[in-house]
Amino acid sequence: MGFAGRMIFVVAVLALLGQSAQAISMSHSFQPPYHGNTVPFWKHGAGAYVNESFIRLTPAKQSRTGYFWNTIKSKMASWEVEFDFQIQGAKMLGGDGFAFWYTDSPEVLGTVYGSADYWNGLGIFFDTYDNNAAGQTPLITAVVNDGTMRFDAGSDGEDQAIGKCSYQLRNLATVSRAKIKYQGDTLSVSIAIDREKDYEPCFRVSGVRLGTDKHFGLSAHTGDVADS
């Protein structure tokens, strides 16, 4: 296991109204500047910290956990999320990773990147420690759970993933950006290593049924090695 720090700068959630129409959902989004250690419609806890210009999920220290959860359930049948992030830590090893969530069990601490196992919904994991020594780190995976499946940490979730890719996202001088889109039972993830540049595809998979009335969230955990 490893330790690292992860910072989130902005989250924008769009309600997809059709093939081209879209509208930003302010109750599910946030952007700097942040004031008074609070963000409207969002709740943070454990080791997460609100700075004026970013949200730090975990510091670059061992065995730390942090979370940031939207307090409003999403009623959107189709949506698109974009967030800017940066992962910093030791040069050679990082860990453990952070997660994007769309689930009905927010603010529950646990063993899956700082959040609860056996979740009901979607988890997209940005794993920065190579548990299975496969050499695919950082590894981005998406796992859908109906509340009955235990996460396979030994494979970094790769054996349970409906989609995956690997990008070098640690210790970059630039801020990176992720786009997660769910529309018509199709889930796609795209990554921009530099948020000022174009997206590159991570994966696209159809036949994904997520439903509504779930919370967006972010969580992170550090192990024996740490990123922030």
Protein backbone atom coordinates (compact mmCIF):
# COMPACT_ATOMS: atom_id res chain seq x y z
CA MET A 1 0.00 0.00 0.00
CA GLY A 2 1.14 3.59 -0.52
CA PHE A 3 0.43 7.26 0.42
CA ALA A 4 -0.23 10.43 -1.64
CA GLY A 5 -2.23 13.67 -1.75
CA ARG A 6 -5.15 14.47 -4.00
CA MET A 7 -6.60 17.88 -4.75
CA ILE A 8 -9.89 18.64 -6.50
CA PHE A 9 -10.29 22.13 -7.96
CA VAL A 10 -13.73 22.22 -9.58
CA VAL A 11 -16.66 19.87 -10.22
CA ALA A 12 -19.27 20.69 -12.88
CA VAL A 13 -22.32 18.45 -13.25
CA LEU A 14 -24.48 18.83 -16.35
CA ALA A 15 -28.00 17.55 -16.81
CA LEU A 16 -28.17 16.08 -20.31
CA LEU A 17 -31.54 17.01 -21.78
CA GLY A 18 -31.15 15.44 -25.20
CA GLN A 19 -28.55 14.71 -27.84
CA SER A 20 -27.18 18.26 -27.70
CA ALA A 21 -29.06 20.23 -25.01
CA GLN A 22 -27.53 20.44 -21.54
CA ALA A 23 -27.78 22.59 -18.45
CA ILE A 24 -25.38 22.91 -15.51
CA SER A 25 -26.83 21.72 -12.21
CA MET A 26 -25.67 24.17 -9.54
CA SER A 27 -26.85 22.00 -6.64
CA HIS A 28 -24.47 19.24 -7.77
CA SER A 29 -21.48 21.43 -8.76
CA PHE A 30 -18.83 23.61 -7.14
CA GLN A 31 -15.98 25.88 -8.18
CA PRO A 32 -13.55 28.25 -6.43
CA PRO A 33 -13.19 30.53 -4.67
CA TYR A 34 -14.34 28.65 -1.58
CA HIS A 35 -15.12 30.60 1.59
CA GLY A 36 -15.34 29.65 5.24
CA ASN A 37 -14.31 26.00 4.87
CA THR A 38 -17.74 25.11 3.45
CA VAL A 39 -19.16 24.47 -0.02
CA PRO A 40 -22.91 24.81 -0.66
CA PHE A 41 -24.70 21.46 -1.15
CA TRP A 42 -21.54 19.49 -0.30
CA LYS A 43 -20.20 17.98 2.92
CA HIS A 44 -16.61 17.01 3.65
CA GLY A 45 -15.11 15.00 6.46
CA ALA A 46 -12.29 12.88 7.89
CA GLY A 47 -9.05 14.43 6.53
CA ALA A 48 -10.58 16.44 3.67
CA TYR A 49 -9.83 20.16 3.73
CA VAL A 50 -11.35 23.14 1.90
CA ASN A 51 -8.81 25.70 0.72
CA GLU A 52 -9.78 28.95 -1.00
CA SER A 53 -8.82 27.54 -4.40
CA PHE A 54 -9.06 23.73 -4.06
CA ILE A 55 -10.43 20.78 -2.10
CA ARG A 56 -7.76 18.51 -0.63
CA LEU A 57 -9.11 15.00 -0.07
CA THR A 58 -6.02 13.71 1.75
CA PRO A 59 -2.65 15.14 2.74
CA ALA A 60 0.55 13.41 1.63
CA LYS A 61 0.70 11.44 4.89
CA GLN A 62 0.23 7.77 5.70
CA SER A 63 -3.11 6.18 6.60
CA ARG A 64 -5.33 9.19 5.91
CA THR A 65 -8.88 9.25 4.57
CA GLY A 66 -11.03 12.07 3.24
CA TYR A 67 -14.40 12.48 1.55
CA PHE A 68 -16.51 15.11 -0.18
CA TRP A 69 -20.18 14.25 -0.77
CA ASN A 70 -23.03 16.02 -2.50
CA THR A 71 -25.90 16.34 -0.01
CA ILE A 72 -28.57 16.45 -2.75
CA LYS A 73 -29.67 13.25 -4.47
CA SER A 74 -29.49 13.34 -8.25
CA LYS A 75 -32.81 13.01 -10.06
CA MET A 76 -31.12 13.17 -13.48
CA ALA A 77 -31.57 10.16 -15.76
CA SER A 78 -28.60 11.33 -17.87
CA TRP A 79 -25.67 13.42 -16.69
CA GLU A 80 -22.11 14.49 -17.34
CA VAL A 81 -19.51 15.28 -14.68
CA GLU A 82 -16.22 17.10 -15.22
CA PHE A 83 -13.65 17.66 -12.50
CA ASP A 84 -10.13 19.04 -12.34
CA PHE A 85 -7.63 17.23 -10.13
CA GLN A 86 -3.98 16.88 -9.21
CA ILE A 87 -2.15 13.99 -7.50
CA GLN A 88 1.16 14.69 -5.75
CA GLY A 89 3.42 12.43 -3.70
CA ALA A 90 6.67 10.48 -3.56
CA LYS A 91 8.48 10.19 -6.88
CA MET A 92 8.47 6.41 -7.33
CA LEU A 93 5.49 5.12 -5.32
CA GLY A 94 2.02 6.51 -4.74
CA GLY A 95 -1.07 5.33 -2.98
CA ASP A 96 -3.62 4.32 -2.57
CA GLY A 97 -5.92 6.36 -4.81
CA PHE A 98 -9.16 8.29 -4.99
CA ALA A 99 -12.69 7.52 -6.15
CA PHE A 100 -15.60 9.19 -7.90
CA TRP A 101 -18.94 7.86 -6.63
CA TYR A 102 -22.55 7.74 -7.74
CA THR A 103 -24.20 5.77 -4.94
CA ASP A 104 -27.01 5.73 -2.40
CA SER A 105 -24.71 5.44 0.66
CA PRO A 106 -22.83 8.75 1.10
CA GLU A 107 -20.50 9.74 3.95
CA VAL A 108 -19.80 6.16 5.06
CA LEU A 109 -16.11 5.58 5.73
CA GLY A 110 -14.68 2.28 4.56
CA THR A 111 -11.95 0.31 2.86
CA VAL A 112 -12.59 1.25 -0.79
CA TYR A 113 -10.55 4.39 -1.33
CA GLY A 114 -11.91 5.76 1.93
CA SER A 115 -15.56 4.84 1.34
CA ALA A 116 -17.81 1.88 2.08
CA ASP A 117 -17.56 -1.50 0.39
CA TYR A 118 -20.73 -3.25 -0.87
CA TRP A 119 -21.98 0.04 -2.30
CA ASN A 120 -25.05 0.33 -4.50
CA GLY A 121 -24.20 2.26 -7.66
CA LEU A 122 -21.05 3.27 -9.50
CA GLY A 123 -17.47 3.71 -8.37
CA ILE A 124 -14.73 5.00 -10.67
CA PHE A 125 -11.31 4.48 -9.12
CA PHE A 126 -8.05 6.29 -9.79
CA ASP A 127 -5.63 3.80 -8.25
CA THR A 128 -2.06 4.97 -7.74
CA TYR A 129 -0.57 1.87 -6.09
CA ASP A 130 0.12 -1.29 -8.09
CA ASN A 131 -1.29 -3.95 -5.74
CA ASN A 132 -1.27 -6.73 -8.33
CA ALA A 133 2.12 -5.78 -9.84
CA ALA A 134 0.57 -5.63 -13.31
CA GLY A 135 2.41 -2.41 -14.17
CA GLN A 136 -0.77 -0.49 -15.01
CA THR A 137 -0.53 2.39 -12.57
CA PRO A 138 -2.18 4.81 -12.24
CA LEU A 139 -5.09 2.58 -13.21
CA ILE A 140 -8.60 3.97 -13.81
CA THR A 141 -11.42 1.44 -13.42
CA ALA A 142 -15.22 1.59 -13.23
CA VAL A 143 -17.07 -0.91 -11.06
CA VAL A 144 -20.86 -1.19 -10.78
CA ASN A 145 -22.16 -2.82 -7.61
CA ASP A 146 -25.68 -3.80 -6.51
CA GLY A 147 -24.72 -3.84 -2.83
CA THR A 148 -23.79 -7.53 -2.72
CA MET A 149 -20.27 -7.62 -4.17
CA ARG A 150 -17.07 -7.22 -2.19
CA PHE A 151 -14.44 -5.06 -3.87
CA ASP A 152 -11.34 -6.98 -4.96
CA ALA A 153 -8.54 -4.76 -3.66
CA GLY A 154 -5.95 -7.35 -4.64
CA SER A 155 -6.55 -6.65 -8.34
CA ASP A 156 -7.26 -2.91 -7.78
CA GLY A 157 -10.79 -3.70 -8.97
CA GLU A 158 -9.51 -4.62 -12.42
CA ASP A 159 -11.11 -8.11 -12.35
CA GLN A 160 -14.53 -6.54 -11.62
CA ALA A 161 -14.26 -3.54 -13.92
CA ILE A 162 -16.71 -2.83 -16.71
CA GLY A 163 -14.14 -0.45 -18.22
CA LYS A 164 -10.55 0.58 -17.57
CA CYS A 165 -7.52 2.47 -18.84
CA SER A 166 -4.18 3.70 -17.55
CA TYR A 167 -2.73 7.21 -17.69
CA GLN A 168 0.30 8.74 -16.02
CA LEU A 169 -1.42 11.26 -13.73
CA ARG A 170 0.95 11.60 -10.75
CA ASN A 171 3.29 14.48 -9.99
CA LEU A 172 2.45 16.49 -13.09
CA ALA A 173 3.19 20.20 -13.33
CA THR A 174 -0.28 20.67 -14.85
CA VAL A 175 -3.77 20.09 -13.50
CA SER A 176 -5.61 17.15 -15.09
CA ARG A 177 -9.32 16.81 -15.94
CA ALA A 178 -11.75 13.88 -16.07
CA LYS A 179 -15.11 13.69 -17.84
CA ILE A 180 -17.66 11.04 -16.86
CA LYS A 181 -20.77 10.83 -19.02
CA TYR A 182 -23.84 8.67 -18.50
CA GLN A 183 -26.57 8.79 -21.14
CA GLY A 184 -28.89 6.16 -22.60
CA ASP A 185 -27.43 3.40 -20.39
CA THR A 186 -23.98 4.17 -21.81
CA LEU A 187 -21.08 5.16 -19.55
CA SER A 188 -17.95 6.81 -20.90
CA VAL A 189 -14.83 8.24 -19.27
CA SER A 190 -12.35 10.62 -20.89
CA ILE A 191 -9.12 12.06 -19.49
CA ALA A 192 -7.16 15.23 -20.24
CA ILE A 193 -3.71 14.94 -18.66
CA ASP A 194 -3.52 18.73 -19.03
CA ARG A 195 -6.89 20.43 -18.54
CA GLU A 196 -5.97 22.99 -21.19
CA LYS A 197 -5.73 20.26 -23.84
CA ASP A 198 -8.24 17.94 -25.51
CA TYR A 199 -9.72 14.86 -23.89
CA GLU A 200 -8.48 11.39 -24.74
CA PRO A 201 -10.81 8.37 -24.44
CA CYS A 202 -10.47 6.04 -21.47
CA PHE A 203 -13.40 3.70 -22.12
CA ARG A 204 -17.02 3.56 -23.28
CA VAL A 205 -19.42 0.77 -22.30
CA SER A 206 -23.13 0.25 -22.96
CA GLY A 207 -25.79 -1.64 -21.04
CA VAL A 208 -25.05 0.16 -17.76
CA ARG A 209 -28.13 0.78 -15.60
CA LEU A 210 -27.49 3.18 -12.73
CA GLY A 211 -30.92 4.63 -12.00
CA THR A 212 -31.53 7.88 -10.11
CA ASP A 213 -31.81 9.05 -6.47
CA LYS A 214 -28.10 8.63 -5.79
CA HIS A 215 -25.39 10.97 -4.51
CA PHE A 216 -22.27 12.16 -6.31
CA GLY A 217 -19.16 12.01 -4.19
CA LEU A 218 -15.38 11.84 -3.98
CA SER A 219 -13.22 10.00 -1.48
CA ALA A 220 -9.56 9.06 -1.04
CA HIS A 221 -7.30 6.96 1.14
CA THR A 222 -3.57 6.72 1.74
CA GLY A 223 -1.75 3.62 2.96
CA ASP A 224 1.93 3.11 3.75
CA VAL A 225 2.79 5.44 0.86
CA ALA A 226 0.86 8.69 0.34
CA ASP A 227 -0.24 11.19 -2.33
CA SER A 228 -2.18 14.42 -1.89
